[in-house]
PDB file of C-alpha atoms and ligand atoms in Angstrom:
ATOM      1  CA  MET A   1      -1.143  11.088 -17.604  1.00  0.00           C
ATOM      2  CA  ARG A   2      -2.953   9.063 -14.750  1.00  0.00           C
ATOM      3  CA  LEU A   3      -0.793   8.650 -11.824  1.00  0.00           C
ATOM      4  CA  GLY A   4      -2.198   5.772  -9.256  1.00  0.00           C
ATOM      5  CA  VAL A   5      -0.728   6.176  -5.636  1.00  0.00           C
ATOM      6  CA  TYR A   6      -0.942   2.969  -3.242  1.00  0.00           C
ATOM      7  CA  GLY A   7      -0.269   3.703   0.320  1.00  0.00           C
ATOM      8  CA  GLY A   8       0.118   1.391   3.302  1.00  0.00           C
ATOM      9  CA  ALA A   9       2.208  -0.143   5.928  1.00  0.00           C
ATOM     10  CA  PHE A  10       3.967  -2.680   3.408  1.00  0.00           C
ATOM     11  CA  ASP A  11       4.950  -4.765   6.614  1.00  0.00           C
ATOM     12  CA  PRO A  12       5.808  -6.680   4.520  1.00  0.00           C
ATOM     13  CA  PRO A  13       4.423  -6.161   0.925  1.00  0.00           C
ATOM     14  CA  HIS A  14       2.973  -9.615  -0.674  1.00  0.00           C
ATOM     15  CA  LEU A  15       1.395 -11.243  -3.527  1.00  0.00           C
ATOM     16  CA  GLY A  16      -2.210  -9.785  -2.523  1.00  0.00           C
ATOM     17  CA  HIS A  17      -0.603  -6.185  -2.809  1.00  0.00           C
ATOM     18  CA  LEU A  18       0.833  -7.003  -6.420  1.00  0.00           C
ATOM     19  CA  VAL A  19      -2.024  -8.431  -7.802  1.00  0.00           C
ATOM     20  CA  ALA A  20      -4.265  -5.934  -6.785  1.00  0.00           C
ATOM     21  CA  ALA A  21      -1.999  -3.066  -7.834  1.00  0.00           C
ATOM     22  CA  SER A  22      -1.506  -4.720 -11.330  1.00  0.00           C
ATOM     23  CA  ASP A  23      -5.280  -5.214 -11.665  1.00  0.00           C
ATOM     24  CA  ALA A  24      -6.013  -1.582 -10.540  1.00  0.00           C
ATOM     25  CA  CYS A  25      -3.651  -0.708 -13.413  1.00  0.00           C
ATOM     26  CA  GLU A  26      -5.711  -2.285 -15.990  1.00  0.00           C
ATOM     27  CA  ALA A  27      -8.832  -1.281 -14.768  1.00  0.00           C
ATOM     28  CA  LEU A  28      -8.183   2.244 -14.161  1.00  0.00           C
ATOM     29  CA  GLY A  29      -5.700   3.133 -17.246  1.00  0.00           C
ATOM     30  CA  LEU A  30      -3.035   4.036 -14.883  1.00  0.00           C
ATOM     31  CA  ASP A  31       0.245   5.265 -16.454  1.00  0.00           C
ATOM     32  CA  ARG A  32       2.053   4.865 -13.578  1.00  0.00           C
ATOM     33  CA  LEU A  33       1.580   3.504  -9.873  1.00  0.00           C
ATOM     34  CA  LEU A  34       3.607   5.023  -7.058  1.00  0.00           C
ATOM     35  CA  TRP A  35       4.062   2.540  -3.708  1.00  0.00           C
ATOM     36  CA  VAL A  36       4.314   4.838  -0.812  1.00  0.00           C
ATOM     37  CA  PRO A  37       5.329   3.160   2.353  1.00  0.00           C
ATOM     38  CA  SER A  38       4.101   4.737   5.146  1.00  0.00           C
ATOM     39  CA  ALA A  39       6.561   6.392   7.948  1.00  0.00           C
ATOM     40  CA  VAL A  40       4.766   6.248  10.991  1.00  0.00           C
ATOM     41  CA  HIS A  41       0.999   5.347  10.307  1.00  0.00           C
ATOM     42  CA  PRO A  42      -1.211   7.769  11.973  1.00  0.00           C
ATOM     43  CA  LEU A  43      -3.757   4.939  12.794  1.00  0.00           C
ATOM     44  CA  LYS A  44      -1.402   1.975  12.933  1.00  0.00           C
ATOM     45  CA  ALA A  45       1.705   0.740  14.967  1.00  0.00           C
ATOM     46  CA  VAL A  46       4.503  -0.169  12.185  1.00  0.00           C
ATOM     47  CA  ARG A  47       7.484  -2.112  13.456  1.00  0.00           C
ATOM     48  CA  THR A  48       9.687  -2.764  10.972  1.00  0.00           C
ATOM     49  CA  ALA A  49      12.386   0.120   9.997  1.00  0.00           C
ATOM     50  CA  PRO A  50      11.619   2.229   6.939  1.00  0.00           C
ATOM     51  CA  ALA A  51      14.502   1.420   5.401  1.00  0.00           C
ATOM     52  CA  LEU A  52      13.732  -2.065   5.250  1.00  0.00           C
ATOM     53  CA  ARG A  53       9.905  -1.894   4.213  1.00  0.00           C
ATOM     54  CA  LEU A  54      11.144   0.327   1.321  1.00  0.00           C
ATOM     55  CA  GLU A  55      13.417  -2.164  -0.013  1.00  0.00           C
ATOM     56  CA  MET A  56      11.255  -5.207   0.447  1.00  0.00           C
ATOM     57  CA  VAL A  57       8.844  -2.826  -1.629  1.00  0.00           C
ATOM     58  CA  ARG A  58      11.434  -2.032  -4.317  1.00  0.00           C
ATOM     59  CA  GLY A  59      12.239  -5.882  -4.618  1.00  0.00           C
ATOM     60  CA  ALA A  60       8.545  -6.880  -5.059  1.00  0.00           C
ATOM     61  CA  ILE A  61       8.138  -4.346  -7.701  1.00  0.00           C
ATOM     62  CA  ALA A  62      11.329  -4.496  -9.686  1.00  0.00           C
ATOM     63  CA  GLY A  63      10.957  -5.615 -13.200  1.00  0.00           C
ATOM     64  CA  ASP A  64       7.507  -4.390 -13.614  1.00  0.00           C
ATOM     65  CA  PRO A  65       7.714  -0.670 -15.719  1.00  0.00           C
ATOM     66  CA  ARG A  66       4.187   0.601 -14.142  1.00  0.00           C
ATOM     67  CA  PHE A  67       5.176   0.628 -10.842  1.00  0.00           C
ATOM     68  CA  ALA A  68       7.871   2.490  -8.694  1.00  0.00           C
ATOM     69  CA  ALA A  69       8.350   2.743  -5.190  1.00  0.00           C
ATOM     70  CA  ASP A  70       8.224   6.879  -3.728  1.00  0.00           C
ATOM     71  CA  ASP A  71       9.983   7.489  -0.353  1.00  0.00           C
ATOM     72  CA  LEU A  72       8.401  10.772   0.061  1.00  0.00           C
ATOM     73  CA  GLU A  73       6.589   9.745   3.232  1.00  0.00           C
ATOM     74  CA  LEU A  74      10.052   8.140   4.759  1.00  0.00           C
ATOM     75  CA  ARG A  75      11.707  11.639   4.111  1.00  0.00           C
ATOM     76  CA  ARG A  76       9.214  13.740   6.185  1.00  0.00           C
ATOM     77  CA  THR A  77       9.684  13.695   9.960  1.00  0.00           C
ATOM     78  CA  GLY A  78       6.179  12.874  12.021  1.00  0.00           C
ATOM     79  CA  PRO A  79       3.406  10.858  10.891  1.00  0.00           C
ATOM     80  CA  SER A  80       2.488  10.227   7.370  1.00  0.00           C
ATOM     81  CA  TYR A  81      -0.864  12.407   6.642  1.00  0.00           C
ATOM     82  CA  THR A  82      -2.151  11.383   3.016  1.00  0.00           C
ATOM     83  CA  VAL A  83      -3.155  15.096   2.355  1.00  0.00           C
ATOM     84  CA  ASP A  84       0.413  15.785   2.669  1.00  0.00           C
ATOM     85  CA  THR A  85       1.619  13.338   0.401  1.00  0.00           C
ATOM     86  CA  LEU A  86      -1.243  14.250  -2.453  1.00  0.00           C
ATOM     87  CA  ARG A  87       0.098  17.861  -2.261  1.00  0.00           C
ATOM     88  CA  ALA A  88       3.606  16.906  -2.660  1.00  0.00           C
ATOM     89  CA  LEU A  89       2.803  14.841  -5.449  1.00  0.00           C
ATOM     90  CA  ARG A  90       0.628  17.483  -7.002  1.00  0.00           C
ATOM     91  CA  ALA A  91       3.421  19.725  -6.644  1.00  0.00           C
ATOM     92  CA  ARG A  92       5.790  17.651  -8.338  1.00  0.00           C
ATOM     93  CA  GLU A  93       3.806  16.348 -10.847  1.00  0.00           C
ATOM     94  CA  PRO A  94       1.552  19.180 -11.928  1.00  0.00           C
ATOM     95  CA  GLY A  95       0.281  17.839 -15.138  1.00  0.00           C
ATOM     96  CA  ALA A  96      -0.599  14.108 -13.413  1.00  0.00           C
ATOM     97  CA  GLU A  97      -4.215  13.286 -12.508  1.00  0.00           C
ATOM     98  CA  LEU A  98      -3.695  11.769  -9.247  1.00  0.00           C
ATOM     99  CA  VAL A  99      -5.757   8.597  -8.222  1.00  0.00           C
ATOM    100  CA  PHE A 100      -5.469   7.477  -4.340  1.00  0.00           C
ATOM    101  CA  LEU A 101      -5.807   3.557  -4.203  1.00  0.00           C
ATOM    102  CA  THR A 102      -7.151   2.137  -0.802  1.00  0.00           C
ATOM    103  CA  GLY A 103      -9.045  -0.734   0.539  1.00  0.00           C
ATOM    104  CA  ALA A 104     -12.576  -0.455   1.228  1.00  0.00           C
ATOM    105  CA  ASP A 105     -12.258  -0.801   4.820  1.00  0.00           C
ATOM    106  CA  ASN A 106      -9.474   2.150   4.966  1.00  0.00           C
ATOM    107  CA  LEU A 107     -11.992   4.183   3.083  1.00  0.00           C
ATOM    108  CA  ARG A 108     -14.607   3.882   5.725  1.00  0.00           C
ATOM    109  CA  ASP A 109     -12.314   5.871   7.977  1.00  0.00           C
ATOM    110  CA  LEU A 110     -11.494   8.512   6.014  1.00  0.00           C
ATOM    111  CA  PRO A 111     -13.252  10.722   7.523  1.00  0.00           C
ATOM    112  CA  ARG A 112     -11.306  10.701  10.706  1.00  0.00           C
ATOM    113  CA  TRP A 113      -7.951  11.503   8.454  1.00  0.00           C
ATOM    114  CA  ARG A 114      -6.841  14.699   8.260  1.00  0.00           C
ATOM    115  CA  GLU A 115      -8.413  17.123   5.626  1.00  0.00           C
ATOM    116  CA  PRO A 116     -10.230  14.275   4.058  1.00  0.00           C
ATOM    117  CA  ASP A 117     -12.500  16.715   2.132  1.00  0.00           C
ATOM    118  CA  GLU A 118      -8.867  18.331   0.728  1.00  0.00           C
ATOM    119  CA  ILE A 119      -7.761  14.623  -0.079  1.00  0.00           C
ATOM    120  CA  ALA A 120     -11.295  13.851  -2.175  1.00  0.00           C
ATOM    121  CA  ARG A 121     -10.499  17.171  -4.076  1.00  0.00           C
ATOM    122  CA  LEU A 122      -6.636  16.282  -4.860  1.00  0.00           C
ATOM    123  CA  ALA A 123      -7.204  13.125  -6.327  1.00  0.00           C
ATOM    124  CA  THR A 124      -9.817  10.543  -7.472  1.00  0.00           C
ATOM    125  CA  LEU A 125     -10.519   7.983  -4.835  1.00  0.00           C
ATOM    126  CA  ALA A 126     -10.485   4.484  -5.813  1.00  0.00           C
ATOM    127  CA  VAL A 127     -11.499   1.309  -3.688  1.00  0.00           C
ATOM    128  CA  VAL A 128      -9.864  -1.777  -4.280  1.00  0.00           C
ATOM    129  CA  SER A 129     -12.506  -4.670  -4.185  1.00  0.00           C
ATOM    130  CA  ARG A 130     -11.798  -8.364  -3.730  1.00  0.00           C
ATOM    131  CA  ALA A 131     -14.200 -10.701  -5.844  1.00  0.00           C
ATOM    132  CA  GLY A 132     -16.791 -11.545  -3.372  1.00  0.00           C
ATOM    133  CA  GLU A 133     -16.413  -8.143  -1.332  1.00  0.00           C
ATOM    134  CA  THR A 134     -18.810  -5.608  -1.504  1.00  0.00           C
ATOM    135  CA  VAL A 135     -18.189  -1.962  -1.834  1.00  0.00           C
ATOM    136  CA  PRO A 136     -19.857  -0.171   1.115  1.00  0.00           C
ATOM    137  CA  ALA A 137     -22.784   1.925  -0.086  1.00  0.00           C
ATOM    138  CA  ASP A 138     -22.427   4.311   2.790  1.00  0.00           C
ATOM    139  CA  LEU A 139     -19.059   5.782   1.511  1.00  0.00           C
ATOM    140  CA  PRO A 140     -18.918   9.205   2.665  1.00  0.00           C
ATOM    141  CA  TYR A 141     -17.058  10.378  -0.504  1.00  0.00           C
ATOM    142  CA  PRO A 142     -17.325   9.427  -4.033  1.00  0.00           C
ATOM    143  CA  ALA A 143     -15.159   6.536  -4.918  1.00  0.00           C
ATOM    144  CA  VAL A 144     -14.448   4.574  -8.350  1.00  0.00           C
ATOM    145  CA  ALA A 145     -14.633   0.395  -7.194  1.00  0.00           C
ATOM    146  CA  VAL A 146     -11.904  -1.336  -8.669  1.00  0.00           C
ATOM    147  CA  PRO A 147     -12.285  -4.860  -8.704  1.00  0.00           C
ATOM    148  CA  VAL A 148      -9.371  -7.133  -8.005  1.00  0.00           C
ATOM    149  CA  THR A 149      -8.652 -10.958  -7.990  1.00  0.00           C
ATOM    150  CA  ARG A 150      -8.977 -12.339  -4.776  1.00  0.00           C
ATOM    151  CA  LEU A 151      -6.008 -13.453  -2.957  1.00  0.00           C
ATOM    152  CA  ASP A 152      -6.402 -14.257   0.591  1.00  0.00           C
ATOM    153  CA  VAL A 153      -3.270 -13.078   2.190  1.00  0.00           C
ATOM    154  CA  SER A 154      -2.466 -10.330   3.936  1.00  0.00           C
ATOM    155  CA  SER A 155       0.823  -8.880   5.948  1.00  0.00           C
ATOM    156  CA  THR A 156      -0.481  -9.844   9.474  1.00  0.00           C
ATOM    157  CA  GLU A 157      -0.822 -13.486   8.023  1.00  0.00           C
ATOM    158  CA  ILE A 158       2.766 -13.194   6.802  1.00  0.00           C
ATOM    159  CA  ARG A 159       4.164 -12.211  10.049  1.00  0.00           C
ATOM    160  CA  ARG A 160       2.406 -15.074  11.874  1.00  0.00           C
ATOM    161  CA  ARG A 161       3.695 -17.248  10.085  1.00  0.00           C
ATOM    162  CA  ALA A 162       7.194 -16.068   9.755  1.00  0.00           C
ATOM    163  CA  ALA A 163       7.236 -15.959  13.883  1.00  0.00           C
ATOM    164  CA  ALA A 164       5.952 -19.632  13.832  1.00  0.00           C
ATOM    165  CA  GLY A 165       8.773 -20.744  11.851  1.00  0.00           C
ATOM    166  CA  GLN A 166       5.924 -21.691   8.803  1.00  0.00           C
ATOM    167  CA  SER A 167       7.307 -21.151   5.244  1.00  0.00           C
ATOM    168  CA  ILE A 168       5.983 -17.619   3.405  1.00  0.00           C
ATOM    169  CA  ARG A 169       7.231 -19.064   0.138  1.00  0.00           C
ATOM    170  CA  TYR A 170       4.824 -18.217  -2.475  1.00  0.00           C
ATOM    171  CA  LEU A 171       3.228 -15.645  -0.601  1.00  0.00           C
ATOM    172  CA  VAL A 172       5.394 -12.898  -0.731  1.00  0.00           C
ATOM    173  CA  PRO A 173       8.340 -12.651  -3.717  1.00  0.00           C
ATOM    174  CA  GLU A 174      11.434 -13.904  -3.256  1.00  0.00           C
ATOM    175  CA  ALA A 175      13.354 -10.905  -2.710  1.00  0.00           C
ATOM    176  CA  VAL A 176      10.812 -10.074   0.016  1.00  0.00           C
ATOM    177  CA  ARG A 177      11.357 -13.310   1.219  1.00  0.00           C
ATOM    178  CA  ALA A 178      15.122 -12.793   1.242  1.00  0.00           C
ATOM    179  CA  VAL A 179      15.178  -9.428   3.288  1.00  0.00           C
ATOM    180  CA  ILE A 180      12.782 -11.049   5.820  1.00  0.00           C
ATOM    181  CA  GLU A 181      15.368 -14.096   6.295  1.00  0.00           C
ATOM    182  CA  ARG A 182      18.432 -11.805   6.471  1.00  0.00           C
ATOM    183  CA  GLU A 183      17.346  -9.327   8.795  1.00  0.00           C
ATOM    184  CA  ARG A 184      15.184 -12.131  10.746  1.00  0.00           C
ATOM    185  CA  LEU A 185      12.065 -10.014  11.150  1.00  0.00           C
ATOM    186  CA  TYR A 186       8.934 -10.830  12.424  1.00  0.00           C
ATOM    187  CA  GLY A 187      10.428 -13.007  15.390  1.00  0.00           C
ATOM    188  CA  GLY A 188      11.107 -15.975  13.608  1.00  0.00           C
ATOM    189  CA  LEU A 189      12.847 -18.003  10.863  1.00  0.00           C
ATOM    190  CA  SER A 190      11.463 -17.799   7.570  1.00  0.00           C
ATOM    191  CA  ARG A 191      12.141 -20.783   5.474  1.00  0.00           C
TER     192      ARG A 191
HETATM  193  P1  ATP B 201      -2.047  -5.865   7.813  1.00  0.00           P
HETATM  194  O1  ATP B 201      -2.553  -7.377   7.542  1.00  0.00           O
HETATM  195  O2  ATP B 201      -0.827  -5.378   8.625  1.00  0.00           O
HETATM  196  O3  ATP B 201      -3.268  -4.780   7.998  1.00  0.00           O
HETATM  197  P2  ATP B 201      -2.189  -5.783   4.784  1.00  0.00           P
HETATM  198  O4  ATP B 201      -2.027  -6.748   4.128  1.00  0.00           O
HETATM  199  O5  ATP B 201      -3.498  -5.230   4.547  1.00  0.00           O
HETATM  200  O6  ATP B 201      -1.401  -5.602   6.139  1.00  0.00           O
HETATM  201  P3  ATP B 201      -1.368  -2.782   4.213  1.00  0.00           P
HETATM  202  O7  ATP B 201      -0.131  -2.700   4.173  1.00  0.00           O
HETATM  203  O8  ATP B 201      -2.330  -2.238   5.467  1.00  0.00           O
HETATM  204  O9  ATP B 201      -1.181  -4.604   3.995  1.00  0.00           O
HETATM  205  O10 ATP B 201      -2.042  -2.774   2.921  1.00  0.00           O
HETATM  206  C1  ATP B 201      -1.834  -1.645   2.054  1.00  0.00           C
HETATM  207  C2  ATP B 201      -3.264  -1.905   1.185  1.00  0.00           C
HETATM  208  O11 ATP B 201      -3.147  -2.908   0.542  1.00  0.00           O
HETATM  209  C3  ATP B 201      -4.534  -1.328   1.964  1.00  0.00           C
HETATM  210  O12 ATP B 201      -5.383  -0.405   1.180  1.00  0.00           O
HETATM  211  C4  ATP B 201      -5.467  -2.540   2.069  1.00  0.00           C
HETATM  212  O13 ATP B 201      -6.534  -2.950   1.896  1.00  0.00           O
HETATM  213  C5  ATP B 201      -4.472  -3.535   0.443  1.00  0.00           C
HETATM  214  N1  ATP B 201      -4.629  -4.912   0.701  1.00  0.00           N
HETATM  215  C6  ATP B 201      -4.114  -5.528   1.544  1.00  0.00           C
HETATM  216  N2  ATP B 201      -4.031  -7.162   1.290  1.00  0.00           N
HETATM  217  C7  ATP B 201      -4.655  -7.129   0.110  1.00  0.00           C
HETATM  218  C8  ATP B 201      -5.212  -7.877  -0.760  1.00  0.00           C
HETATM  219  N3  ATP B 201      -4.799  -9.271  -0.618  1.00  0.00           N
HETATM  220  N4  ATP B 201      -5.431  -7.848  -1.671  1.00  0.00           N
HETATM  221  C9  ATP B 201      -5.986  -6.506  -2.287  1.00  0.00           C
HETATM  222  N5  ATP B 201      -5.638  -5.507  -1.551  1.00  0.00           N
HETATM  223  C10 ATP B 201      -4.841  -5.624  -0.656  1.00  0.00           C
HETATM  224 MG1   MG B 202      -4.529  -4.047   6.184  1.00  0.00          MG
END
């Protein structure tokens, strides 16, 4: 059983995440992909409450049997370290081969993460590379490159549009848009 682990702030999750996750499942032959929203991102300030990010992830992936949301980082106190997450998953699913999915930008930072050697030992590293993007040749750890469909959308852009009162339709799943609207996230009225 090959178990993918897709970590991120998911503030909010968007169609870029979904198409990348789907392409990665096929390319890597994953049986399941766990979406793991990070509690306190050690290298990044996250603003939206964990419970809402989890609700948005659940809404985004609903109906795709390959995907599941996992709140193990949200149930821990303190920062989310990938190495702790991979250790916990290894303990919970001893038979699974773990595949840790991340963007090339992220993986370049890996040496600054806690226990990078242990991360590389616990999981196969897979780098999501969007069409036209080159996977850095100087990666510090061996990683499988996964070509994915390029959708030019980011959480930053969704937050910017919501704050400016612009429509975020068709960039996020309807379930995600509904939460953003209900909770008035990102400082604006989303349409
Ligand atoms: P932000 O704009 O706040 O940085 P983001 O859109 O990059 O957010 P994250 O939650 O940081 O979203 O992303 C989680 C993972 O998804 C990261 O590894 C990131 O590289 C990847 N990712 C983000 N956007 C896309 C996209 N459009 N296509 C493929 N992968 C993406
Ligand atoms: Mg990002």
